[in-house]
Coordinates of N, CA and C in Angstrom, one line a residue:
X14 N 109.7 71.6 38.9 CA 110.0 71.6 40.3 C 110.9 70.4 40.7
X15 N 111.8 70.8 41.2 CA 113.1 69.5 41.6 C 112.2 68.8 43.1
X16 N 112.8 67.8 43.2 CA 112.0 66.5 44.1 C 112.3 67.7 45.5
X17 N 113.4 67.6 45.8 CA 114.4 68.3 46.7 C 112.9 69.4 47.3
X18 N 112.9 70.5 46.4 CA 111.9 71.5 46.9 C 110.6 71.2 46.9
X19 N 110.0 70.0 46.6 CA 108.6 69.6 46.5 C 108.4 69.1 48.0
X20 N 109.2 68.7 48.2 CA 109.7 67.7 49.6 C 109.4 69.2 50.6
X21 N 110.0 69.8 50.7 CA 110.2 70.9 51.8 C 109.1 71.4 51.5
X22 N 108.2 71.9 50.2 CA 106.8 72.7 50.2 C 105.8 71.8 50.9
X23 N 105.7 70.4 50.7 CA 105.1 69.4 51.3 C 105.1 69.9 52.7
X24 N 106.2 69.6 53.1 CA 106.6 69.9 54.7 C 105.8 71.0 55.4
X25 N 105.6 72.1 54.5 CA 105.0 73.4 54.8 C 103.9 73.3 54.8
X26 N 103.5 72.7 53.7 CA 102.0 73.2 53.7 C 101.7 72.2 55.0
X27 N 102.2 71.1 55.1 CA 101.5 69.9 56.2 C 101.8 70.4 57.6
X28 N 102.7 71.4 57.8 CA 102.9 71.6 59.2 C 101.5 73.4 59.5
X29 N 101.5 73.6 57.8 CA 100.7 74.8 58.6 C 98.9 74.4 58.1
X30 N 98.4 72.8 57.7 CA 97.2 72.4 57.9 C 97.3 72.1 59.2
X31 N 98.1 71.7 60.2 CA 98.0 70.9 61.2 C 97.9 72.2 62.3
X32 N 98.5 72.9 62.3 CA 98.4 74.0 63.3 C 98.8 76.0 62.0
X33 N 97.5 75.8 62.2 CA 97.3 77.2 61.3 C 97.7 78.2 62.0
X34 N 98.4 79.3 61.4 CA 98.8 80.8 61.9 C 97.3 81.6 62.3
X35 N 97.3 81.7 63.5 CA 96.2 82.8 64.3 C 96.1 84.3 63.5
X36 N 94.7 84.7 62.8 CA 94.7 85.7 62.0 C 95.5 87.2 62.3
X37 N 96.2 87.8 61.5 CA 96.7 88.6 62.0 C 96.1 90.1 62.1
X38 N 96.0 90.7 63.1 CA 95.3 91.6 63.0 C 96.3 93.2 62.9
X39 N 96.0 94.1 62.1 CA 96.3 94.9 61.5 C 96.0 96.5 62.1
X40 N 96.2 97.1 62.9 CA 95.8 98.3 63.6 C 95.4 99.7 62.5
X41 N 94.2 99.8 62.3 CA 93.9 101.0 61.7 C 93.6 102.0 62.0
X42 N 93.5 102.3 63.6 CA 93.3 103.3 64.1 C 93.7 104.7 63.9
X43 N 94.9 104.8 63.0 CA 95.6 105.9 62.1 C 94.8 106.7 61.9
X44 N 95.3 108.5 62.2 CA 94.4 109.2 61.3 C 94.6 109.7 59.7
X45 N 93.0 109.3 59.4 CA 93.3 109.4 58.1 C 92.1 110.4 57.7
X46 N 91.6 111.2 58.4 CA 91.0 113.0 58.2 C 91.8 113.6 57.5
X47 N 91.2 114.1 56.4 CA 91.8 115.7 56.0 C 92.4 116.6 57.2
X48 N 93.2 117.4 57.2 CA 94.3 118.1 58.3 C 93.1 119.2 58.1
X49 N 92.7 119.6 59.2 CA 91.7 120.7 59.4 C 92.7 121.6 59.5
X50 N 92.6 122.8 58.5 CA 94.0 123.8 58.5 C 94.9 123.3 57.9
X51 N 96.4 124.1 57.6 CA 97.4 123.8 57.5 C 98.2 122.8 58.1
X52 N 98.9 122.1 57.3 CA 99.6 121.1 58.2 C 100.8 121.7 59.0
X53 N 101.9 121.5 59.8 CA 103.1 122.1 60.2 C 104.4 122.5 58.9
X54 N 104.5 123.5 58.6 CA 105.5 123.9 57.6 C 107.2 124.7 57.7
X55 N 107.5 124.4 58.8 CA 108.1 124.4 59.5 C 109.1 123.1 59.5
X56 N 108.3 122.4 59.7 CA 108.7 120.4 59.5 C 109.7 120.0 58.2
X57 N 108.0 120.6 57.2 CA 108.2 120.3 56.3 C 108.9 120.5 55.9
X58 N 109.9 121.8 55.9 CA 110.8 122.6 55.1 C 112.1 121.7 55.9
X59 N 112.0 121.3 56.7 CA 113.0 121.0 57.7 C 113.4 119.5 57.0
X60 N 112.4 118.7 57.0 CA 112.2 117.3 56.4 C 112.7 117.7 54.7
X61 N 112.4 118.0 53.9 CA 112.7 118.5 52.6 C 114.1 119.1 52.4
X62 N 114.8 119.8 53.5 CA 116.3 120.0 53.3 C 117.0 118.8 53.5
X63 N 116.6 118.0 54.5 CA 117.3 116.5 54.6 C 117.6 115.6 53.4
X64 N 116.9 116.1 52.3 CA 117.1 114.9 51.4 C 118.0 116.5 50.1
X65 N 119.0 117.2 50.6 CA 119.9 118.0 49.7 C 118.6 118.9 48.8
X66 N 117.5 119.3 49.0 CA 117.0 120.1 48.2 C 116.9 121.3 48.9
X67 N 117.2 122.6 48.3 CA 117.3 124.0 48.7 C 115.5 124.5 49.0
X68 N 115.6 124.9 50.0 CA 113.9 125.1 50.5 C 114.2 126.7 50.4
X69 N 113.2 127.4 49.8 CA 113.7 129.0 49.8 C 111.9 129.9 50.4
X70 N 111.9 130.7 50.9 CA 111.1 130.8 51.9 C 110.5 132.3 51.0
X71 N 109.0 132.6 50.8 CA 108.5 133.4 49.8 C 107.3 133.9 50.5
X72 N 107.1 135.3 50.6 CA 106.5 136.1 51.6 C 105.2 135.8 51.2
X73 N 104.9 135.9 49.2 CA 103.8 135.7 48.5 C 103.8 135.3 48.0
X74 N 102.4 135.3 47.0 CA 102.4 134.5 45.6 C 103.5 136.3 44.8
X75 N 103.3 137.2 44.9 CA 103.7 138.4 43.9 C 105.2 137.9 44.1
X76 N 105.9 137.3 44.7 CA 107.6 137.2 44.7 C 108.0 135.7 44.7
X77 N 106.8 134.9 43.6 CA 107.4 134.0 43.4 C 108.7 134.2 42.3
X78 N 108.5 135.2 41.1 CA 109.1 135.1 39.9 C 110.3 135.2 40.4
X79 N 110.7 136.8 41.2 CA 111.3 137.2 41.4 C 112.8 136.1 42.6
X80 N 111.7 135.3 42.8 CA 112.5 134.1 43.7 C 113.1 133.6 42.8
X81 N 112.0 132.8 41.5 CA 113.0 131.6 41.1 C 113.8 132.3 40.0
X82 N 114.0 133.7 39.4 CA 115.0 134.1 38.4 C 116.2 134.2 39.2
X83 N 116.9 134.1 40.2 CA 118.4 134.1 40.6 C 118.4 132.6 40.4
X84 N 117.6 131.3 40.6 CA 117.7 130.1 40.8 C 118.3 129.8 39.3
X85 N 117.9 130.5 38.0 CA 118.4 129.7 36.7 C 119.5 130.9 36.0
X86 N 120.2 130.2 35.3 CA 121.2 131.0 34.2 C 120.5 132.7 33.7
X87 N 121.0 133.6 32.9 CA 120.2 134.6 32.2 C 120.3 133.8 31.3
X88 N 118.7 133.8 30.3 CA 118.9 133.7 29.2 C 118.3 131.7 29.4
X89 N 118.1 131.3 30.3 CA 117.8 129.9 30.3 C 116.3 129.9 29.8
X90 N 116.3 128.3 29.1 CA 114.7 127.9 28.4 C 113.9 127.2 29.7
X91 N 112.9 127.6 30.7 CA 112.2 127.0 31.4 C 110.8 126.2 30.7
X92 N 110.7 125.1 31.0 CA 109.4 124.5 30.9 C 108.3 124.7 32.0
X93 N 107.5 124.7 31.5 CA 106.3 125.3 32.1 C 104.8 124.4 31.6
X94 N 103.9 123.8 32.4 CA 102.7 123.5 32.1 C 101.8 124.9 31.7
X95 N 100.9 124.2 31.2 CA 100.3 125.1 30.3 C 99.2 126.0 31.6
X96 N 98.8 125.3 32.6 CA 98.0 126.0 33.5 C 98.9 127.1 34.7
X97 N 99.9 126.9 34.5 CA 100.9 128.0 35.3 C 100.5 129.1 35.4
X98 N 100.0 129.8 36.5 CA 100.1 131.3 36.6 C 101.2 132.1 36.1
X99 N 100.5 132.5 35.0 CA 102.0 133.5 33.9 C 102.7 134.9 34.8
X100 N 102.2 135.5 35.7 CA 103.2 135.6 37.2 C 104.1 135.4 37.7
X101 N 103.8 134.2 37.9 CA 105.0 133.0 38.8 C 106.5 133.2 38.0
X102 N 106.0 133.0 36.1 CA 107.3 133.4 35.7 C 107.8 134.5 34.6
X103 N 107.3 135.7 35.2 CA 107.1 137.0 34.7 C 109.1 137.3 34.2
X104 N 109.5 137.5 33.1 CA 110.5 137.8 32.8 C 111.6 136.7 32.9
X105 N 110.7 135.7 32.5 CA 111.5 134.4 32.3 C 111.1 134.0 30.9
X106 N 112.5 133.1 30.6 CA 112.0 132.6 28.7 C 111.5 131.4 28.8
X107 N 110.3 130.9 28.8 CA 109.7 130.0 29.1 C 109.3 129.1 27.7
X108 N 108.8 127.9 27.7 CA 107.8 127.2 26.4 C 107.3 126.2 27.3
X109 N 105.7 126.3 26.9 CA 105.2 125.8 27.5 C 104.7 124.5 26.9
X110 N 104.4 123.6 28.2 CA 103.8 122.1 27.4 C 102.7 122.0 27.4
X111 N 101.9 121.9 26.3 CA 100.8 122.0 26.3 C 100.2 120.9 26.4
X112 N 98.6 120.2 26.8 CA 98.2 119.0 26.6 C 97.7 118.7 25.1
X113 N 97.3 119.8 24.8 CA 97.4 119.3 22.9 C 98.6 119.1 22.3
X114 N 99.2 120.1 22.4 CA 100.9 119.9 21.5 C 101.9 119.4 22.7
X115 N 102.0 118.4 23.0 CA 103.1 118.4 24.0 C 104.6 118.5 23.6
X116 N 105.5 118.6 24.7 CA 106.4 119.3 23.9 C 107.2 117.6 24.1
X117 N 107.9 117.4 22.7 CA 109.0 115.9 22.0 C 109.6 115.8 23.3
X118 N 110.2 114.6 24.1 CA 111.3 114.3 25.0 C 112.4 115.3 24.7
X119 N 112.7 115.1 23.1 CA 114.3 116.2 22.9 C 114.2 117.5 23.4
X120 N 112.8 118.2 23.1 CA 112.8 119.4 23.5 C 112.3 119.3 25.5
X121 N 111.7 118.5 25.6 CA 112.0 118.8 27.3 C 113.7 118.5 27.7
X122 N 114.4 117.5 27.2 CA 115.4 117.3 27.9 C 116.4 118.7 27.5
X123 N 116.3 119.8 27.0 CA 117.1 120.2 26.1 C 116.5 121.9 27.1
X124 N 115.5 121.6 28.1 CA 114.9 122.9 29.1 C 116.1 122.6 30.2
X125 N 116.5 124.0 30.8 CA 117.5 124.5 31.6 C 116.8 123.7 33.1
X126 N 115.1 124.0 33.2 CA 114.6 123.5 33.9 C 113.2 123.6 33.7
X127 N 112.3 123.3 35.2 CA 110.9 123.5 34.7 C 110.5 123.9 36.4
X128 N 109.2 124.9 35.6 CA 108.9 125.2 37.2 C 107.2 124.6 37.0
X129 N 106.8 123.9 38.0 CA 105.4 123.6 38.9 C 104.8 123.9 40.0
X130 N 103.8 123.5 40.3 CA 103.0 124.0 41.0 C 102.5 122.5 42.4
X131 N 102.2 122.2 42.8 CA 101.5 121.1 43.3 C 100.4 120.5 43.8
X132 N 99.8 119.3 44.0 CA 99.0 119.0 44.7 C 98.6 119.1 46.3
X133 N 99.8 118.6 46.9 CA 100.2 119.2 48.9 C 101.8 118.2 48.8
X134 N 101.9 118.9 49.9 CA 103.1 118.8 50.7 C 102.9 117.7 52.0
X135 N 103.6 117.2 52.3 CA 103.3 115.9 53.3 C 104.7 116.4 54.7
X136 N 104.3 117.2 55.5 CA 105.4 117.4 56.4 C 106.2 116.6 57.1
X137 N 105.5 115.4 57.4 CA 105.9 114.3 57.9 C 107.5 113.7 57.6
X138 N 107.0 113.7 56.0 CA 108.2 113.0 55.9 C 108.9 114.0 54.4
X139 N 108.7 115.4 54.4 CA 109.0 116.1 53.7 C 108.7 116.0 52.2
X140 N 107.3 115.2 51.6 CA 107.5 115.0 50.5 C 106.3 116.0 49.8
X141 N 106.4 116.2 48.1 CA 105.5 116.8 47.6 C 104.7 116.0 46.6
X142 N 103.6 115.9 46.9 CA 103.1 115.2 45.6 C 102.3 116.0 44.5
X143 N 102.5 115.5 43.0 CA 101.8 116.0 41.8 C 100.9 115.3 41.6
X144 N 99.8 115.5 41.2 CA 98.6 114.9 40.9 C 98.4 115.5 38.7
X145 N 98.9 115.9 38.1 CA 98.8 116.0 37.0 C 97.5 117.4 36.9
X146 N 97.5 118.2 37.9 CA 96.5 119.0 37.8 C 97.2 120.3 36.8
X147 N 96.4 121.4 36.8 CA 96.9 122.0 35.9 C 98.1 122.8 35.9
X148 N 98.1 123.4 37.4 CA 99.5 123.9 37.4 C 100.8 123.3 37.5
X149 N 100.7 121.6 37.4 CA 101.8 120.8 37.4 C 102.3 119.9 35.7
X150 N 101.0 119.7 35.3 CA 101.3 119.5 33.8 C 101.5 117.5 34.2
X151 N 101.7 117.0 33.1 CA 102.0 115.9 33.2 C 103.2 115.3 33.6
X152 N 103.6 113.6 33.8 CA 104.4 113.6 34.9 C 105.6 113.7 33.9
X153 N 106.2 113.7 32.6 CA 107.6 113.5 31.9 C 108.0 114.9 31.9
X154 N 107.1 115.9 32.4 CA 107.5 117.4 32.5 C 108.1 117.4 33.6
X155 N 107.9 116.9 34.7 CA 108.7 116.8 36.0 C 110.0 115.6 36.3
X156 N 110.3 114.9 35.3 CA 110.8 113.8 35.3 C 112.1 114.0 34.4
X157 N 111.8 114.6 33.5 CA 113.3 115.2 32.4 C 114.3 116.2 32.9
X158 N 113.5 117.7 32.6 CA 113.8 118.1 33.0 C 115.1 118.5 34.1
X159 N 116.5 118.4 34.3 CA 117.9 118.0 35.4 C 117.4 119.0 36.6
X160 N 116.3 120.3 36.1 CA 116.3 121.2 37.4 C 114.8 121.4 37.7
X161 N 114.1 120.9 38.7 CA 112.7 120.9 38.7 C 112.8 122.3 40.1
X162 N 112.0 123.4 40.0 CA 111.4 123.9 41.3 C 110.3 124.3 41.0
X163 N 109.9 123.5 42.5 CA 108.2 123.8 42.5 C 107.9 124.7 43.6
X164 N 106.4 125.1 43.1 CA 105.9 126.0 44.5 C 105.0 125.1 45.1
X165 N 105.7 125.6 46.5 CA 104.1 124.8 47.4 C 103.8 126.1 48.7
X166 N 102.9 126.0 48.6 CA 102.1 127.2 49.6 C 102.1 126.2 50.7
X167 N 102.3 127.0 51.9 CA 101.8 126.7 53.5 C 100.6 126.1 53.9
X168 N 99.6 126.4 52.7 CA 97.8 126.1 53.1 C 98.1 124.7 52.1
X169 N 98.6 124.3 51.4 CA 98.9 122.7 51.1 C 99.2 121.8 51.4
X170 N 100.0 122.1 52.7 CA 100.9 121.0 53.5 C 99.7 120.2 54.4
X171 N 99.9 119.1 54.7 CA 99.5 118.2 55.6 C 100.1 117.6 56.2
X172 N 99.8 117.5 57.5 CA 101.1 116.6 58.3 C 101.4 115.3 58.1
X173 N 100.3 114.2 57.9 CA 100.8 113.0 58.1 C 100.6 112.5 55.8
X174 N 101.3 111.1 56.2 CA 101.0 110.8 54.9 C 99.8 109.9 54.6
X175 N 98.7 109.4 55.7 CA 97.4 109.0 55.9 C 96.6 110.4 55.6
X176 N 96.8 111.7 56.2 CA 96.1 113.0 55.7 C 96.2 113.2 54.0
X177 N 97.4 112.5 53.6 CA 97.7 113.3 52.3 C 96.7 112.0 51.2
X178 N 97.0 110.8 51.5 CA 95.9 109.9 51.1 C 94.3 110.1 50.9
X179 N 94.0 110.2 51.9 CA 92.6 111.3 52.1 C 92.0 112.1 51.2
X180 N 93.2 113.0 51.1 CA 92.8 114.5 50.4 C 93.1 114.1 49.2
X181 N 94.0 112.8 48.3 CA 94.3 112.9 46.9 C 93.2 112.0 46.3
X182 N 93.0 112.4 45.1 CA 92.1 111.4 44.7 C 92.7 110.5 43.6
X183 N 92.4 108.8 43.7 CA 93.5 108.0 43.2 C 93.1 107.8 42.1
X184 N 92.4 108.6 41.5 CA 92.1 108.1 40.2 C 93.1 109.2 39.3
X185 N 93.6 110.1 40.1 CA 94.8 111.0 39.5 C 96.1 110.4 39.3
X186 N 97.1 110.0 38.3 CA 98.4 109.9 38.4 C 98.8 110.4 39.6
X187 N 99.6 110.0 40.0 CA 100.0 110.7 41.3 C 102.0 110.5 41.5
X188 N 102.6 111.3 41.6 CA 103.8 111.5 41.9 C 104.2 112.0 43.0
X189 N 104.6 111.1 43.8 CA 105.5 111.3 45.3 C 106.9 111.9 44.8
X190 N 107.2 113.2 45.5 CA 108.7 113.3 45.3 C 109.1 114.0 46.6
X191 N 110.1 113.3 47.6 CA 111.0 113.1 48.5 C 112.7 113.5 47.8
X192 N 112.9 114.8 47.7 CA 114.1 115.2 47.4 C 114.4 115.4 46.0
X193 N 116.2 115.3 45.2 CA 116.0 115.0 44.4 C 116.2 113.3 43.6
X194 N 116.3 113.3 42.8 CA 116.2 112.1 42.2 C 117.9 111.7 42.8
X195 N 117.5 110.3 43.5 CA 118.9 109.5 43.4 C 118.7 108.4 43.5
X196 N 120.0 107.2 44.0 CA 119.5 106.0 44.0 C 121.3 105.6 45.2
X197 N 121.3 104.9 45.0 CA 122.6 104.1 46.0 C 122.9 102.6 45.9
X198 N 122.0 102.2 44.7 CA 121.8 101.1 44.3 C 123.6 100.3 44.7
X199 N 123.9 100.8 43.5 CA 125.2 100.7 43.0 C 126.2 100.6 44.0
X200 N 126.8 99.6 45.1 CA 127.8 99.8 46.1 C 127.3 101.2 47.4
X201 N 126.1 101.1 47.0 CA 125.7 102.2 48.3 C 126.3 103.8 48.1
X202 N 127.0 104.0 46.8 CA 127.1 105.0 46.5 C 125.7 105.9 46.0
X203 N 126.0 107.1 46.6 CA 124.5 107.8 46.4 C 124.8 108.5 44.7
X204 N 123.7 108.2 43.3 CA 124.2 108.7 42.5 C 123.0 109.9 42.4
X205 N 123.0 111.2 41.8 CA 121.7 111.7 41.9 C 121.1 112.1 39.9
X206 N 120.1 112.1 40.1 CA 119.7 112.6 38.7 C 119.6 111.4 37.6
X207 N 119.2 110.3 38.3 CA 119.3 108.9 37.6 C 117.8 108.7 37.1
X208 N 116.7 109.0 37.8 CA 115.4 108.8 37.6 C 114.6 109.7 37.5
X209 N 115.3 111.3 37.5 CA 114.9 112.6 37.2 C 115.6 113.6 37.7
X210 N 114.9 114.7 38.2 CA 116.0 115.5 38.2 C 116.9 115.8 39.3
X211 N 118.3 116.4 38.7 CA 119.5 116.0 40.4 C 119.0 117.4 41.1
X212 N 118.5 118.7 40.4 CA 118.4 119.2 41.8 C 116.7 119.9 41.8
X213 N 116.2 119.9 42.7 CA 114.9 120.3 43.5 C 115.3 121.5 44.1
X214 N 114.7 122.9 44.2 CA 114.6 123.9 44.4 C 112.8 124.1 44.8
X215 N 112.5 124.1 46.2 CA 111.1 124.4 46.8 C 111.1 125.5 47.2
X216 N 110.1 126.6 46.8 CA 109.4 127.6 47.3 C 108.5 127.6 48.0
X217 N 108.7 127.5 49.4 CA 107.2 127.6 50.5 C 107.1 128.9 50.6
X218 N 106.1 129.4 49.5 CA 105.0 130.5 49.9 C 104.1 130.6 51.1
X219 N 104.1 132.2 51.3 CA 103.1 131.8 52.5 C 101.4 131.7 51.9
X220 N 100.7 130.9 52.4 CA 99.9 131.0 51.8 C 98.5 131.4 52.4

């Protein structure tokens, strides 16, 4: 430590023994209940288009498949966790990641895209979180992958992000995802697909 900065830490600490900062008090009155019901989905979908991801609106669970096959190529390889309702992607060429055989980085990066499932929806601030449960798989299957679409049902959303705290449990990996992957690091240019995938495609089922 140079004399120079010893000198001014001195100064600090001696000016805040002599007259100490009054404790600061912290407002928790937040709610942090589980959302009795559905949260607003409406919001959410509204909040979730703001960050460039395509929100596409699904009557059922029976017309999920039929939703996300115009979303990829004919003939594209989808990744899929191994607890996915085989439904969801009826007439699609899927491989799935298993938790015994997982599937090599090369072969996820080398999937057209992957479809999930999730933990809830946060309307608030439009985001979706994965908890690694079964219909979402682990997190490098949502992370490679350049085209991630997930389903979220209406009965999973929660309005605030104190409600979604509540309801997750933290001993789960947990993945916040707000749009698709980008950053602006760089001169404030927005780049996307730097930290996963560039495009998100959400299906709000009704649930």
């Amino acid at each position: 430590m140079t004399e120079t900065r010893r000198i001014v830490l001195d100064r600090i600490r001696g000016a805040l023994a002599a007259a100490p900062p009054a404790p600061l008090h912290v407002p928790r009155d937040y709610d942090r209940a589980p959302a009795r019901g559905p949260g607003d989905p409406e919001r959410f979908a509204e909040r979730v288009a703001e960050y460039r991801a395509r929100v596409l609106r699904v009557g059922d669970d029976d017309a999920i498949a039929a939703t996300i096959a115009p979303l990829i190529d004919p003939g594209a390889r989808v990744a899929v966790p191994a607890g996915l309702p085989r439904h969801w992607v009826h007439g699609i060429r899927t491989v799935t990641d298993d938790p015994e055989n997982p599937l090599p980085v090369t072969e996820l990066d080398q999937a057209d895209a992957v479809v999930t499932g999730c933990a809830l929806g946060i309307a608030v601030t439009g985001t979706i979180v994965l908890n690694a449960g079964p219909t979402q798989g682990r997190r490098a299957l949502t992370l490679v992958p350049d085209h991630h679409i997930c389903v979220v049902f209406t009965d999973q959303i929660v309005d605030t992000v104190p409600q979604a705290f509540a309801a997750l449990d933290p001993s789960h990996p947990l993945t916040f995802i707000s749009g698709p992957s980008a950053t602006s690091d760089i001169e404030l240019n927005r780049v996307e697909g730097v930290h996963g995938p560039r495009t998100l495609d959400v299906l709000l089922v009704n649930g």
